[in-house]
Each structure stands twice: as C-alpha cells, then as structure tokens.
C-alpha cells in the first residue's frame, strides 16, 4: 500500500474538516486506523503528526460546541477546578499539540499519566510517545518528558 498517499488523503480530509465539514475528521481518523502497526512503524513521524492534528481538531470542535470561540480559557478554568479530571486535560493537550504547543501538551498528558494512567486505554502515554516521534529523539523536550514519563511508569 502507498502509505504516503494515505497520509496525504488524511491531511486533505483534515483540511476539509477545518473548512466546516466536521465529518471529515472522522474520515481522516478512519484512514489512520486502517494503517497497521507494522505500517505505522514505517511512517511513524508522519503518522504521529497527522494523528495529533486529527485528535486536536476533533477536541477543538467539541470544546467550541461546549464553550464557543477559543475554548482554552474555559478549559483552563475547568482544569483549575478539577485538576485530576483527565477529560479536560486530554482536550487541552490535544488542542495545544495540534496548535504546535508541544510542551504544554506534554505537561497535560504527563498529569493524566500521574493521576489516571488507564484513561483512554493508556492514551496519555501513547500520545506522549507520538509527540516524541514528532519532535525527534534529539529534541530537549523529548529527553525531558521521556525521563518524567519513565519516572511515573516504573
């Protein structure tokens, strides 16, 4: 299979989702989910990047429906009032990650790992590993947060 083409199709669907066709986010996610683990390993950085965009925009869309506009201030208030609630932290992490704020995303994901590792079937850990793949092994954020993650896992 042409994995680069599949990633390209997912990116097109994301663009169409941003143009108001929210069902396209699910289409993009479906494309990613059709890629096997073995295939993902061949394109891991691109897969991780597109996955973060899809999940980030899906969470942004859900947050906008709930709070309108830019929901980050509302999400921050929810996180302050319920710091161990993983759902609000997940939303914020995905939104920040898709917006390019990888360190903020990693901070929220690490908090989820600390207090509710089983959330979304270990989703916070998986998301952190995907962000590490986007950043690359030599990035200081990868080093720092990989150590922090290891501290909480073992």
PDB file of N, CA, C and O in Angstrom, residues 102-136:
ATOM      1  N   UNK A 102       3.753  21.895  21.803  1.00  0.00           N
ATOM      2  CA  UNK A 102       4.059  20.523  22.227  1.00  0.00           C
ATOM      3  C   UNK A 102       4.383  20.422  23.719  1.00  0.00           C
ATOM      4  O   UNK A 102       3.983  19.469  24.375  1.00  0.00           O
ATOM      5  N   UNK A 103       5.110  21.389  24.271  1.00  0.00           N
ATOM      6  CA  UNK A 103       5.453  21.301  25.688  1.00  0.00           C
ATOM      7  C   UNK A 103       4.211  21.385  26.571  1.00  0.00           C
ATOM      8  O   UNK A 103       4.063  20.613  27.517  1.00  0.00           O
ATOM      9  N   UNK A 104       3.314  22.273  26.248  1.00  0.00           N
ATOM     10  CA  UNK A 104       2.059  22.366  27.015  1.00  0.00           C
ATOM     11  C   UNK A 104       1.271  21.063  26.908  1.00  0.00           C
ATOM     12  O   UNK A 104       0.704  20.590  27.883  1.00  0.00           O
ATOM     13  N   UNK A 105       1.247  20.503  25.711  1.00  0.00           N
ATOM     14  CA  UNK A 105       0.543  19.228  25.527  1.00  0.00           C
ATOM     15  C   UNK A 105       1.176  18.152  26.394  1.00  0.00           C
ATOM     16  O   UNK A 105       0.473  17.406  27.093  1.00  0.00           O
ATOM     17  N   UNK A 106       2.493  18.076  26.384  1.00  0.00           N
ATOM     18  CA  UNK A 106       3.194  17.070  27.178  1.00  0.00           C
ATOM     19  C   UNK A 106       2.954  17.260  28.676  1.00  0.00           C
ATOM     20  O   UNK A 106       2.805  16.284  29.412  1.00  0.00           O
ATOM     21  N   UNK A 107       2.887  18.501  29.124  1.00  0.00           N
ATOM     22  CA  UNK A 107       2.610  18.772  30.547  1.00  0.00           C
ATOM     23  C   UNK A 107       1.262  18.189  30.950  1.00  0.00           C
ATOM     24  O   UNK A 107       1.147  17.524  31.979  1.00  0.00           O
ATOM     25  N   UNK A 108       0.242  18.448  30.154  1.00  0.00           N
ATOM     26  CA  UNK A 108      -1.100  17.933  30.463  1.00  0.00           C
ATOM     27  C   UNK A 108      -1.148  16.413  30.387  1.00  0.00           C
ATOM     28  O   UNK A 108      -1.760  15.762  31.238  1.00  0.00           O
ATOM     29  N   UNK A 109      -0.511  15.852  29.388  1.00  0.00           N
ATOM     30  CA  UNK A 109      -0.518  14.395  29.237  1.00  0.00           C
ATOM     31  C   UNK A 109       0.206  13.722  30.402  1.00  0.00           C
ATOM     32  O   UNK A 109      -0.245  12.692  30.907  1.00  0.00           O
ATOM     33  N   UNK A 110       1.293  14.309  30.851  1.00  0.00           N
ATOM     34  CA  UNK A 110       2.015  13.744  31.992  1.00  0.00           C
ATOM     35  C   UNK A 110       1.137  13.758  33.243  1.00  0.00           C
ATOM     36  O   UNK A 110       1.133  12.796  34.019  1.00  0.00           O
ATOM     37  N   UNK A 111       0.367  14.814  33.433  1.00  0.00           N
ATOM     38  CA  UNK A 111      -0.543  14.875  34.582  1.00  0.00           C
ATOM     39  C   UNK A 111      -1.586  13.762  34.511  1.00  0.00           C
ATOM     40  O   UNK A 111      -1.950  13.180  35.526  1.00  0.00           O
ATOM     41  N   UNK A 112      -2.057  13.475  33.317  1.00  0.00           N
ATOM     42  CA  UNK A 112      -3.016  12.372  33.165  1.00  0.00           C
ATOM     43  C   UNK A 112      -2.345  11.048  33.544  1.00  0.00           C
ATOM     44  O   UNK A 112      -2.930  10.240  34.263  1.00  0.00           O
ATOM     45  N   UNK A 113      -1.123  10.840  33.077  1.00  0.00           N
ATOM     46  CA  UNK A 113      -0.402   9.608  33.411  1.00  0.00           C
ATOM     47  C   UNK A 113      -0.254   9.482  34.923  1.00  0.00           C
ATOM     48  O   UNK A 113      -0.442   8.408  35.496  1.00  0.00           O
ATOM     49  N   UNK A 114       0.066  10.580  35.586  1.00  0.00           N
ATOM     50  CA  UNK A 114       0.271  10.562  37.039  1.00  0.00           C
ATOM     51  C   UNK A 114      -0.983  10.141  37.799  1.00  0.00           C
ATOM     52  O   UNK A 114      -0.913   9.386  38.755  1.00  0.00           O
ATOM     53  N   UNK A 115      -2.129  10.669  37.393  1.00  0.00           N
ATOM     54  CA  UNK A 115      -3.341  10.512  38.192  1.00  0.00           C
ATOM     55  C   UNK A 115      -4.354   9.520  37.644  1.00  0.00           C
ATOM     56  O   UNK A 115      -5.256   9.094  38.352  1.00  0.00           O
ATOM     57  N   UNK A 116      -4.238   9.180  36.355  1.00  0.00           N
ATOM     58  CA  UNK A 116      -5.237   8.287  35.778  1.00  0.00           C
ATOM     59  C   UNK A 116      -4.639   7.595  34.547  1.00  0.00           C
ATOM     60  O   UNK A 116      -5.082   7.823  33.426  1.00  0.00           O
ATOM     61  N   UNK A 117      -3.657   6.772  34.774  1.00  0.00           N
ATOM     62  CA  UNK A 117      -2.931   6.148  33.670  1.00  0.00           C
ATOM     63  C   UNK A 117      -3.842   5.355  32.740  1.00  0.00           C
ATOM     64  O   UNK A 117      -3.628   5.309  31.531  1.00  0.00           O
ATOM     65  N   UNK A 118      -4.875   4.732  33.265  1.00  0.00           N
ATOM     66  CA  UNK A 118      -5.751   3.913  32.446  1.00  0.00           C
ATOM     67  C   UNK A 118      -6.699   4.702  31.559  1.00  0.00           C
ATOM     68  O   UNK A 118      -7.374   4.131  30.705  1.00  0.00           O
ATOM     69  N   UNK A 119      -6.742   6.019  31.720  1.00  0.00           N
ATOM     70  CA  UNK A 119      -7.635   6.857  30.913  1.00  0.00           C
ATOM     71  C   UNK A 119      -7.391   6.611  29.428  1.00  0.00           C
ATOM     72  O   UNK A 119      -6.257   6.638  28.953  1.00  0.00           O
ATOM     73  N   UNK A 120      -8.467   6.353  28.729  1.00  0.00           N
ATOM     74  CA  UNK A 120      -8.423   6.086  27.275  1.00  0.00           C
ATOM     75  C   UNK A 120      -7.422   4.980  26.934  1.00  0.00           C
ATOM     76  O   UNK A 120      -6.627   5.117  25.995  1.00  0.00           O
ATOM     77  N   UNK A 121      -7.461   3.923  27.715  1.00  0.00           N
ATOM     78  CA  UNK A 121      -6.575   2.778  27.467  1.00  0.00           C
ATOM     79  C   UNK A 121      -5.111   3.196  27.350  1.00  0.00           C
ATOM     80  O   UNK A 121      -4.429   2.864  26.372  1.00  0.00           O
ATOM     81  N   UNK A 122      -4.639   3.937  28.344  1.00  0.00           N
ATOM     82  CA  UNK A 122      -3.251   4.395  28.382  1.00  0.00           C
ATOM     83  C   UNK A 122      -2.986   5.431  27.288  1.00  0.00           C
ATOM     84  O   UNK A 122      -1.864   5.593  26.802  1.00  0.00           O
ATOM     85  N   UNK A 123      -4.037   6.155  26.923  1.00  0.00           N
ATOM     86  CA  UNK A 123      -3.955   7.107  25.820  1.00  0.00           C
ATOM     87  C   UNK A 123      -2.977   8.237  26.030  1.00  0.00           C
ATOM     88  O   UNK A 123      -2.350   8.705  25.070  1.00  0.00           O
ATOM     89  N   UNK A 124      -2.821   8.705  27.271  1.00  0.00           N
ATOM     90  CA  UNK A 124      -1.897   9.813  27.513  1.00  0.00           C
ATOM     91  C   UNK A 124      -0.457   9.380  27.244  1.00  0.00           C
ATOM     92  O   UNK A 124       0.329  10.112  26.631  1.00  0.00           O
ATOM     93  N   UNK A 125      -0.105   8.179  27.672  1.00  0.00           N
ATOM     94  CA  UNK A 125       1.247   7.673  27.412  1.00  0.00           C
ATOM     95  C   UNK A 125       1.467   7.509  25.906  1.00  0.00           C
ATOM     96  O   UNK A 125       2.499   7.925  25.364  1.00  0.00           O
ATOM     97  N   UNK A 126       0.485   6.936  25.236  1.00  0.00           N
ATOM     98  CA  UNK A 126       0.585   6.737  23.787  1.00  0.00           C
ATOM     99  C   UNK A 126       0.730   8.091  23.078  1.00  0.00           C
ATOM    100  O   UNK A 126       1.562   8.244  22.174  1.00  0.00           O
ATOM    101  N   UNK A 127      -0.053   9.071  23.509  1.00  0.00           N
ATOM    102  CA  UNK A 127       0.032  10.408  22.895  1.00  0.00           C
ATOM    103  C   UNK A 127       1.402  11.033  23.148  1.00  0.00           C
ATOM    104  O   UNK A 127       1.972  11.678  22.248  1.00  0.00           O
ATOM    105  N   UNK A 128       1.942  10.846  24.356  1.00  0.00           N
ATOM    106  CA  UNK A 128       3.279  11.383  24.635  1.00  0.00           C
ATOM    107  C   UNK A 128       4.310  10.751  23.714  1.00  0.00           C
ATOM    108  O   UNK A 128       5.159  11.456  23.145  1.00  0.00           O
ATOM    109  N   UNK A 129       4.245   9.446  23.530  1.00  0.00           N
ATOM    110  CA  UNK A 129       5.193   8.759  22.651  1.00  0.00           C
ATOM    111  C   UNK A 129       5.055   9.276  21.217  1.00  0.00           C
ATOM    112  O   UNK A 129       6.058   9.483  20.523  1.00  0.00           O
ATOM    113  N   UNK A 130       3.840   9.536  20.789  1.00  0.00           N
ATOM    114  CA  UNK A 130       3.647  10.072  19.428  1.00  0.00           C
ATOM    115  C   UNK A 130       4.242  11.480  19.313  1.00  0.00           C
ATOM    116  O   UNK A 130       4.851  11.814  18.289  1.00  0.00           O
ATOM    117  N   UNK A 131       4.089  12.290  20.338  1.00  0.00           N
ATOM    118  CA  UNK A 131       4.692  13.628  20.305  1.00  0.00           C
ATOM    119  C   UNK A 131       6.217  13.506  20.293  1.00  0.00           C
ATOM    120  O   UNK A 131       6.896  14.263  19.588  1.00  0.00           O
ATOM    121  N   UNK A 132       6.776  12.556  21.042  1.00  0.00           N
ATOM    122  CA  UNK A 132       8.225  12.334  20.993  1.00  0.00           C
ATOM    123  C   UNK A 132       8.661  12.002  19.571  1.00  0.00           C
ATOM    124  O   UNK A 132       9.712  12.455  19.118  1.00  0.00           O
ATOM    125  N   UNK A 133       7.862  11.218  18.857  1.00  0.00           N
ATOM    126  CA  UNK A 133       8.197  10.859  17.469  1.00  0.00           C
ATOM    127  C   UNK A 133       8.165  12.087  16.565  1.00  0.00           C
ATOM    128  O   UNK A 133       8.978  12.214  15.654  1.00  0.00           O
ATOM    129  N   UNK A 134       7.222  12.992  16.825  1.00  0.00           N
ATOM    130  CA  UNK A 134       7.142  14.229  16.039  1.00  0.00           C
ATOM    131  C   UNK A 134       8.377  15.086  16.303  1.00  0.00           C
ATOM    132  O   UNK A 134       8.994  15.619  15.377  1.00  0.00           O
ATOM    133  N   UNK A 135       8.732  15.226  17.572  1.00  0.00           N
ATOM    134  CA  UNK A 135       9.856  16.076  17.955  1.00  0.00           C
ATOM    135  C   UNK A 135      11.200  15.494  17.552  1.00  0.00           C
ATOM    136  O   UNK A 135      12.136  16.241  17.241  1.00  0.00           O
ATOM    137  N   UNK A 136      11.312  14.171  17.584  1.00  0.00           N
ATOM    138  CA  UNK A 136      12.578  13.511  17.297  1.00  0.00           C
ATOM    139  C   UNK A 136      13.351  13.213  18.575  1.00  0.00           C
ATOM    140  O   UNK A 136      13.164  13.864  19.602  1.00  0.00           O
TER     141      UNK A 136
END
